């Protein structure tokens, strides 16, 4: 696996690749887990070259504490990516990605103000801006995103259509631990007691009753609920477990 630390090096490689090559791209913030690796597998199955980026994007954190404590585990991440037979890992610096000091931004003003957007001001503008930058740099044929962050995926797909970006956006299923808890980098911050509570969250959220029933069951289990909502035949949740914010969602069509 080739590690690329600057934009110029990747551009040279990108230029030298044969036109027949298909490039799959998986953007991540690192601290990789089986959810991320399912995306690299999907990319390897459908492309001849897979690029993974690792960048903890400061502009999408509305909570500075969350940014500071975001787990950074680069050495282990690189081992996982090598084992997963990823071809290129792009690890840029914030200064190179934001030469404009974030004065230029991509924002959406309809879907992004609901659900996550209502509780995380500026979050989706940070996400859309960084994904746009990465798509412009990597120029992949297909980019892979997790259903775990469904609203993010939907906004990114909308953005690529709105701006005529030549990349297909593919969504991959949420990968869960045996307990039902969705893999997330934030799970690593949970103590054993909080992990038990997080598993309870996944369990109660999947019990298929009404949103208000789910909400009262969560509150009874001592879990702080930010929202439980249904939209477009999908159920979404955001909760706090010991100050750590967890999200989940699933399609109601599958029930
Ligand atoms: P992150 O590193 O959290 O920015 O996530 C990078 C990508 O991995 C995003 O497209 C996420 O939706 C996806 N992802 C995160 N957790 C999971 C999971 N448990 N299952 C599937 N995809 C995931």
mmCIF file of C-alpha atoms and ligand atoms in Angstrom:
data_model
loop_
_atom_site.group_PDB
_atom_site.id
_atom_site.type_symbol
_atom_site.label_atom_id
_atom_site.label_comp_id
_atom_site.label_asym_id
_atom_site.label_seq_id
_atom_site.Cartn_x
_atom_site.Cartn_y
_atom_site.Cartn_z
ATOM 1 C CA UNK A 1 0.000 0.000 0.000
ATOM 2 C CA UNK A 2 1.349 3.398 -0.944
ATOM 3 C CA UNK A 3 0.981 6.195 1.614
ATOM 4 C CA UNK A 4 0.393 9.612 0.073
ATOM 5 C CA UNK A 5 0.807 12.712 2.195
ATOM 6 C CA UNK A 6 0.356 15.488 -0.302
ATOM 7 C CA UNK A 7 -2.014 16.394 -3.076
ATOM 8 C CA UNK A 8 0.682 16.759 -5.714
ATOM 9 C CA UNK A 9 1.958 13.170 -5.243
ATOM 10 C CA UNK A 10 -1.534 11.782 -5.660
ATOM 11 C CA UNK A 11 -2.152 13.911 -8.773
ATOM 12 C CA UNK A 12 0.990 12.438 -10.378
ATOM 13 C CA UNK A 13 -0.173 8.903 -9.593
ATOM 14 C CA UNK A 14 -3.692 9.673 -10.799
ATOM 15 C CA UNK A 15 -2.315 10.992 -14.101
ATOM 16 C CA UNK A 16 -0.131 7.919 -14.576
ATOM 17 C CA UNK A 17 -2.960 5.418 -14.046
ATOM 18 C CA UNK A 18 -4.250 3.691 -17.144
ATOM 19 C CA UNK A 19 -7.642 4.904 -18.380
ATOM 20 C CA UNK A 20 -8.950 1.349 -17.915
ATOM 21 C CA UNK A 21 -8.371 1.468 -14.147
ATOM 22 C CA UNK A 22 -11.444 1.989 -11.989
ATOM 23 C CA UNK A 23 -10.782 3.999 -8.841
ATOM 24 C CA UNK A 24 -12.848 3.385 -5.714
ATOM 25 C CA UNK A 25 -12.572 5.827 -2.807
ATOM 26 C CA UNK A 26 -13.403 5.474 0.882
ATOM 27 C CA UNK A 27 -13.108 8.700 2.903
ATOM 28 C CA UNK A 28 -12.629 8.143 6.651
ATOM 29 C CA UNK A 29 -11.542 9.901 9.814
ATOM 30 C CA UNK A 30 -9.445 6.883 10.852
ATOM 31 C CA UNK A 31 -9.734 4.761 13.996
ATOM 32 C CA UNK A 32 -10.818 2.081 11.569
ATOM 33 C CA UNK A 33 -13.230 -0.716 12.476
ATOM 34 C CA UNK A 34 -15.172 -3.427 10.588
ATOM 35 C CA UNK A 35 -17.672 -0.806 9.320
ATOM 36 C CA UNK A 36 -14.889 1.016 7.451
ATOM 37 C CA UNK A 37 -13.411 -2.269 6.237
ATOM 38 C CA UNK A 38 -16.757 -3.280 4.713
ATOM 39 C CA UNK A 39 -16.487 -0.140 2.563
ATOM 40 C CA UNK A 40 -12.950 -0.998 1.422
ATOM 41 C CA UNK A 41 -14.165 -4.516 0.559
ATOM 42 C CA UNK A 42 -17.017 -3.105 -1.517
ATOM 43 C CA UNK A 43 -14.542 -0.824 -3.282
ATOM 44 C CA UNK A 44 -12.092 -3.659 -3.986
ATOM 45 C CA UNK A 45 -14.899 -5.803 -5.392
ATOM 46 C CA UNK A 46 -15.986 -3.133 -7.832
ATOM 47 C CA UNK A 47 -12.743 -1.356 -8.760
ATOM 48 C CA UNK A 48 -9.145 -2.060 -9.777
ATOM 49 C CA UNK A 49 -7.654 0.537 -7.373
ATOM 50 C CA UNK A 50 -8.876 1.498 -3.913
ATOM 51 C CA UNK A 51 -7.938 4.743 -2.185
ATOM 52 C CA UNK A 52 -8.740 5.356 1.495
ATOM 53 C CA UNK A 53 -8.293 8.780 3.049
ATOM 54 C CA UNK A 54 -7.686 9.332 6.746
ATOM 55 C CA UNK A 55 -8.355 12.882 7.880
ATOM 56 C CA UNK A 56 -9.991 14.042 11.102
ATOM 57 C CA UNK A 57 -11.790 16.972 9.547
ATOM 58 C CA UNK A 58 -11.897 19.875 12.042
ATOM 59 C CA UNK A 59 -14.660 21.801 10.255
ATOM 60 C CA UNK A 60 -17.331 19.141 10.817
ATOM 61 C CA UNK A 61 -16.980 19.094 14.613
ATOM 62 C CA UNK A 62 -19.436 21.512 16.154
ATOM 63 C CA UNK A 63 -18.144 20.415 19.567
ATOM 64 C CA UNK A 64 -14.395 21.195 20.040
ATOM 65 C CA UNK A 65 -14.150 18.617 22.847
ATOM 66 C CA UNK A 66 -15.347 15.884 20.459
ATOM 67 C CA UNK A 67 -12.609 16.911 17.973
ATOM 68 C CA UNK A 68 -9.912 16.898 20.658
ATOM 69 C CA UNK A 69 -10.931 13.473 21.978
ATOM 70 C CA UNK A 70 -11.557 11.880 18.601
ATOM 71 C CA UNK A 71 -9.457 8.663 18.660
ATOM 72 C CA UNK A 72 -6.362 8.856 16.444
ATOM 73 C CA UNK A 73 -4.763 5.461 15.803
ATOM 74 C CA UNK A 74 -2.802 5.872 12.573
ATOM 75 C CA UNK A 75 -0.301 2.995 12.962
ATOM 76 C CA UNK A 76 -3.037 0.467 13.618
ATOM 77 C CA UNK A 77 -5.192 1.938 10.834
ATOM 78 C CA UNK A 78 -2.379 1.526 8.302
ATOM 79 C CA UNK A 79 -1.920 -2.137 9.353
ATOM 80 C CA UNK A 80 -5.642 -2.768 8.870
ATOM 81 C CA UNK A 81 -5.597 -1.131 5.437
ATOM 82 C CA UNK A 82 -2.538 -3.129 4.346
ATOM 83 C CA UNK A 83 -4.275 -6.354 5.443
ATOM 84 C CA UNK A 84 -7.380 -5.248 3.567
ATOM 85 C CA UNK A 85 -5.218 -4.895 0.427
ATOM 86 C CA UNK A 86 -6.014 -1.234 -0.058
ATOM 87 C CA UNK A 87 -3.795 0.278 -2.782
ATOM 88 C CA UNK A 88 -3.382 3.873 -1.579
ATOM 89 C CA UNK A 89 -3.858 5.672 1.709
ATOM 90 C CA UNK A 90 -4.148 9.465 1.492
ATOM 91 C CA UNK A 91 -3.231 11.273 4.732
ATOM 92 C CA UNK A 92 -3.385 15.017 4.091
ATOM 93 C CA UNK A 93 -2.692 17.880 6.495
ATOM 94 C CA UNK A 94 -5.411 20.392 7.404
ATOM 95 C CA UNK A 95 -3.337 23.302 6.000
ATOM 96 C CA UNK A 96 -3.175 21.679 2.560
ATOM 97 C CA UNK A 97 -6.900 20.942 2.453
ATOM 98 C CA UNK A 98 -7.908 24.402 3.658
ATOM 99 C CA UNK A 99 -5.632 26.880 1.825
ATOM 100 C CA UNK A 100 -8.634 29.240 1.903
ATOM 101 C CA UNK A 101 -8.971 28.964 5.716
ATOM 102 C CA UNK A 102 -12.473 27.598 5.134
ATOM 103 C CA UNK A 103 -13.774 30.809 3.607
ATOM 104 C CA UNK A 104 -15.230 28.741 0.784
ATOM 105 C CA UNK A 105 -17.914 26.315 1.911
ATOM 106 C CA UNK A 106 -20.465 23.963 0.379
ATOM 107 C CA UNK A 107 -23.784 24.114 2.154
ATOM 108 C CA UNK A 108 -27.207 22.631 1.575
ATOM 109 C CA UNK A 109 -30.196 24.430 2.967
ATOM 110 C CA UNK A 110 -33.105 22.001 3.034
ATOM 111 C CA UNK A 111 -32.321 18.465 4.228
ATOM 112 C CA UNK A 112 -29.252 19.531 6.202
ATOM 113 C CA UNK A 113 -31.200 21.555 8.745
ATOM 114 C CA UNK A 114 -33.247 18.559 9.907
ATOM 115 C CA UNK A 115 -32.263 15.637 12.187
ATOM 116 C CA UNK A 116 -28.467 15.769 12.774
ATOM 117 C CA UNK A 117 -28.310 19.253 11.252
ATOM 118 C CA UNK A 118 -30.777 20.614 13.789
ATOM 119 C CA UNK A 119 -28.530 19.538 16.679
ATOM 120 C CA UNK A 120 -25.101 19.979 15.088
ATOM 121 C CA UNK A 121 -24.963 23.461 13.545
ATOM 122 C CA UNK A 122 -22.390 23.658 10.774
ATOM 123 C CA UNK A 123 -21.725 19.923 10.801
ATOM 124 C CA UNK A 124 -23.005 19.132 7.310
ATOM 125 C CA UNK A 125 -21.379 22.204 5.782
ATOM 126 C CA UNK A 126 -18.072 20.857 7.138
ATOM 127 C CA UNK A 127 -18.838 17.382 5.779
ATOM 128 C CA UNK A 128 -19.958 18.526 2.322
ATOM 129 C CA UNK A 129 -17.007 20.904 1.983
ATOM 130 C CA UNK A 130 -14.400 18.273 2.872
ATOM 131 C CA UNK A 131 -16.020 15.585 0.711
ATOM 132 C CA UNK A 132 -16.163 17.989 -2.236
ATOM 133 C CA UNK A 133 -12.459 18.782 -1.777
ATOM 134 C CA UNK A 134 -11.542 15.095 -1.511
ATOM 135 C CA UNK A 135 -13.604 14.157 -4.583
ATOM 136 C CA UNK A 136 -11.889 16.924 -6.573
ATOM 137 C CA UNK A 137 -8.456 15.704 -5.483
ATOM 138 C CA UNK A 138 -8.940 11.931 -5.774
ATOM 139 C CA UNK A 139 -11.303 11.994 -8.785
ATOM 140 C CA UNK A 140 -12.663 8.490 -8.086
ATOM 141 C CA UNK A 141 -15.144 6.659 -10.298
ATOM 142 C CA UNK A 142 -17.071 5.537 -7.211
ATOM 143 C CA UNK A 143 -17.032 6.651 -3.576
ATOM 144 C CA UNK A 144 -18.352 4.512 -0.727
ATOM 145 C CA UNK A 145 -20.295 5.694 2.322
ATOM 146 C CA UNK A 146 -21.978 3.909 5.225
ATOM 147 C CA UNK A 147 -25.704 3.717 5.817
ATOM 148 C CA UNK A 148 -24.768 4.282 9.477
ATOM 149 C CA UNK A 149 -24.577 8.004 8.623
ATOM 150 C CA UNK A 150 -27.592 7.927 6.343
ATOM 151 C CA UNK A 151 -28.328 11.649 6.259
ATOM 152 C CA UNK A 152 -24.675 12.320 5.416
ATOM 153 C CA UNK A 153 -24.785 9.823 2.546
ATOM 154 C CA UNK A 154 -28.040 11.336 1.178
ATOM 155 C CA UNK A 155 -26.602 14.871 1.294
ATOM 156 C CA UNK A 156 -23.371 13.803 -0.398
ATOM 157 C CA UNK A 157 -25.294 12.044 -3.146
ATOM 158 C CA UNK A 158 -27.442 15.165 -3.601
ATOM 159 C CA UNK A 159 -24.311 17.332 -3.772
ATOM 160 C CA UNK A 160 -22.661 15.215 -6.479
ATOM 161 C CA UNK A 161 -25.829 15.481 -8.576
ATOM 162 C CA UNK A 162 -26.236 19.226 -7.949
ATOM 163 C CA UNK A 163 -22.640 19.943 -8.983
ATOM 164 C CA UNK A 164 -22.408 17.371 -11.828
ATOM 165 C CA UNK A 165 -19.565 15.520 -10.115
ATOM 166 C CA UNK A 166 -18.480 12.451 -12.118
ATOM 167 C CA UNK A 167 -18.404 10.072 -9.160
ATOM 168 C CA UNK A 168 -20.996 7.428 -8.365
ATOM 169 C CA UNK A 169 -21.989 7.428 -4.698
ATOM 170 C CA UNK A 170 -22.558 3.967 -3.255
ATOM 171 C CA UNK A 171 -24.086 3.307 0.151
ATOM 172 C CA UNK A 172 -23.145 0.179 2.129
ATOM 173 C CA UNK A 173 -25.079 -1.459 5.006
ATOM 174 C CA UNK A 174 -24.380 -0.639 8.657
ATOM 175 C CA UNK A 175 -22.043 -3.191 10.230
ATOM 176 C CA UNK A 176 -22.892 -4.085 13.819
ATOM 177 C CA UNK A 177 -21.250 -5.869 16.719
ATOM 178 C CA UNK A 178 -22.921 -9.139 17.850
ATOM 179 C CA UNK A 179 -24.780 -7.072 20.453
ATOM 180 C CA UNK A 180 -26.454 -5.069 17.668
ATOM 181 C CA UNK A 181 -24.491 -1.895 18.467
ATOM 182 C CA UNK A 182 -23.289 -0.238 15.239
ATOM 183 C CA UNK A 183 -19.497 -0.034 15.030
ATOM 184 C CA UNK A 184 -18.366 3.539 15.578
ATOM 185 C CA UNK A 185 -15.055 5.176 16.413
ATOM 186 C CA UNK A 186 -16.822 6.816 19.354
ATOM 187 C CA UNK A 187 -17.522 3.361 20.898
ATOM 188 C CA UNK A 188 -13.844 3.236 21.846
ATOM 189 C CA UNK A 189 -14.443 6.039 24.315
ATOM 190 C CA UNK A 190 -17.038 4.002 26.264
ATOM 191 C CA UNK A 191 -16.166 2.497 29.659
ATOM 192 C CA UNK A 192 -17.508 -1.060 30.263
ATOM 193 C CA UNK A 193 -20.631 0.338 32.010
ATOM 194 C CA UNK A 194 -21.272 2.851 29.271
ATOM 195 C CA UNK A 195 -20.731 0.182 26.625
ATOM 196 C CA UNK A 196 -23.499 -1.884 28.268
ATOM 197 C CA UNK A 197 -25.744 1.175 28.067
ATOM 198 C CA UNK A 198 -24.815 1.730 24.402
ATOM 199 C CA UNK A 199 -25.755 -1.879 23.652
ATOM 200 C CA UNK A 200 -29.048 -1.308 25.414
ATOM 201 C CA UNK A 201 -29.602 1.720 23.182
ATOM 202 C CA UNK A 202 -29.140 -0.425 20.045
ATOM 203 C CA UNK A 203 -31.413 -3.080 21.471
ATOM 204 C CA UNK A 204 -34.268 -0.776 22.470
ATOM 205 C CA UNK A 205 -33.991 1.266 19.258
ATOM 206 C CA UNK A 206 -34.469 -1.905 17.199
ATOM 207 C CA UNK A 207 -37.501 -3.118 19.097
ATOM 208 C CA UNK A 208 -39.779 -1.862 16.358
ATOM 209 C CA UNK A 209 -42.440 -0.155 18.493
ATOM 210 C CA UNK A 210 -43.385 3.511 18.044
ATOM 211 C CA UNK A 211 -40.893 6.365 18.388
ATOM 212 C CA UNK A 212 -42.473 7.571 21.617
ATOM 213 C CA UNK A 213 -42.383 4.041 23.074
ATOM 214 C CA UNK A 214 -38.719 3.720 22.129
ATOM 215 C CA UNK A 215 -38.004 7.129 23.663
ATOM 216 C CA UNK A 216 -39.635 6.282 26.990
ATOM 217 C CA UNK A 217 -37.866 2.874 27.115
ATOM 218 C CA UNK A 218 -34.542 4.614 26.514
ATOM 219 C CA UNK A 219 -35.200 7.198 29.213
ATOM 220 C CA UNK A 220 -36.138 4.399 31.612
ATOM 221 C CA UNK A 221 -32.785 2.759 30.852
ATOM 222 C CA UNK A 222 -31.074 6.035 31.881
ATOM 223 C CA UNK A 223 -30.161 7.030 28.316
ATOM 224 C CA UNK A 224 -30.395 10.685 27.334
ATOM 225 C CA UNK A 225 -32.379 11.005 24.113
ATOM 226 C CA UNK A 226 -31.703 13.809 21.649
ATOM 227 C CA UNK A 227 -34.184 12.612 19.036
ATOM 228 C CA UNK A 228 -36.023 9.532 17.810
ATOM 229 C CA UNK A 229 -37.662 10.395 14.503
ATOM 230 C CA UNK A 230 -39.168 8.800 11.445
ATOM 231 C CA UNK A 231 -38.574 10.308 8.033
ATOM 232 C CA UNK A 232 -38.898 8.862 4.523
ATOM 233 C CA UNK A 233 -39.662 5.378 5.838
ATOM 234 C CA UNK A 234 -36.579 5.312 8.011
ATOM 235 C CA UNK A 235 -36.166 5.637 11.761
ATOM 236 C CA UNK A 236 -33.336 7.802 13.126
ATOM 237 C CA UNK A 237 -31.915 8.163 16.638
ATOM 238 C CA UNK A 238 -29.349 10.269 18.440
ATOM 239 C CA UNK A 239 -28.616 9.697 22.127
ATOM 240 C CA UNK A 240 -25.999 10.523 24.714
ATOM 241 C CA UNK A 241 -24.392 7.749 26.727
ATOM 242 C CA UNK A 242 -22.228 9.244 29.472
ATOM 243 C CA UNK A 243 -21.686 12.398 27.406
ATOM 244 C CA UNK A 244 -20.759 10.447 24.260
ATOM 245 C CA UNK A 245 -23.089 11.018 21.346
ATOM 246 C CA UNK A 246 -24.243 7.929 19.424
ATOM 247 C CA UNK A 247 -26.429 7.802 16.307
ATOM 248 C CA UNK A 248 -28.202 4.989 14.501
ATOM 249 C CA UNK A 249 -30.899 4.487 11.859
ATOM 250 C CA UNK A 250 -32.661 1.741 9.950
ATOM 251 C CA UNK A 251 -35.150 1.329 7.139
ATOM 252 C CA UNK A 252 -38.738 0.728 8.209
ATOM 253 C CA UNK A 253 -39.356 -1.170 4.944
ATOM 254 C CA UNK A 254 -37.267 -4.078 6.275
ATOM 255 C CA UNK A 255 -39.427 -4.482 9.421
HETATM 256 P P1 LIG B 1 -15.973 8.110 9.713
HETATM 257 O O1 LIG B 1 -14.577 7.617 9.820
HETATM 258 O O2 LIG B 1 -16.767 8.002 10.978
HETATM 259 O O3 LIG B 1 -16.068 9.475 9.063
HETATM 260 O O4 LIG B 1 -16.710 7.121 8.704
HETATM 261 C C1 LIG B 1 -16.201 6.892 7.408
HETATM 262 C C2 LIG B 1 -17.232 6.124 6.640
HETATM 263 O O5 LIG B 1 -17.495 4.877 7.288
HETATM 264 C C3 LIG B 1 -18.590 6.857 6.551
HETATM 265 O O6 LIG B 1 -19.109 6.705 5.236
HETATM 266 C C4 LIG B 1 -19.426 6.128 7.570
HETATM 267 O O7 LIG B 1 -20.806 6.169 7.292
HETATM 268 C C5 LIG B 1 -18.887 4.712 7.444
HETATM 269 N N1 LIG B 1 -19.187 3.923 8.646
HETATM 270 C C6 LIG B 1 -18.959 4.277 9.933
HETATM 271 N N2 LIG B 1 -19.432 3.320 10.783
HETATM 272 C C7 LIG B 1 -19.972 2.357 9.995
HETATM 273 C C8 LIG B 1 -20.626 1.107 10.267
HETATM 274 N N3 LIG B 1 -20.812 0.665 11.514
HETATM 275 N N4 LIG B 1 -21.060 0.378 9.220
HETATM 276 C C9 LIG B 1 -20.870 0.822 7.934
HETATM 277 N N5 LIG B 1 -20.257 1.972 7.615
HETATM 278 C C10 LIG B 1 -19.818 2.743 8.624
#
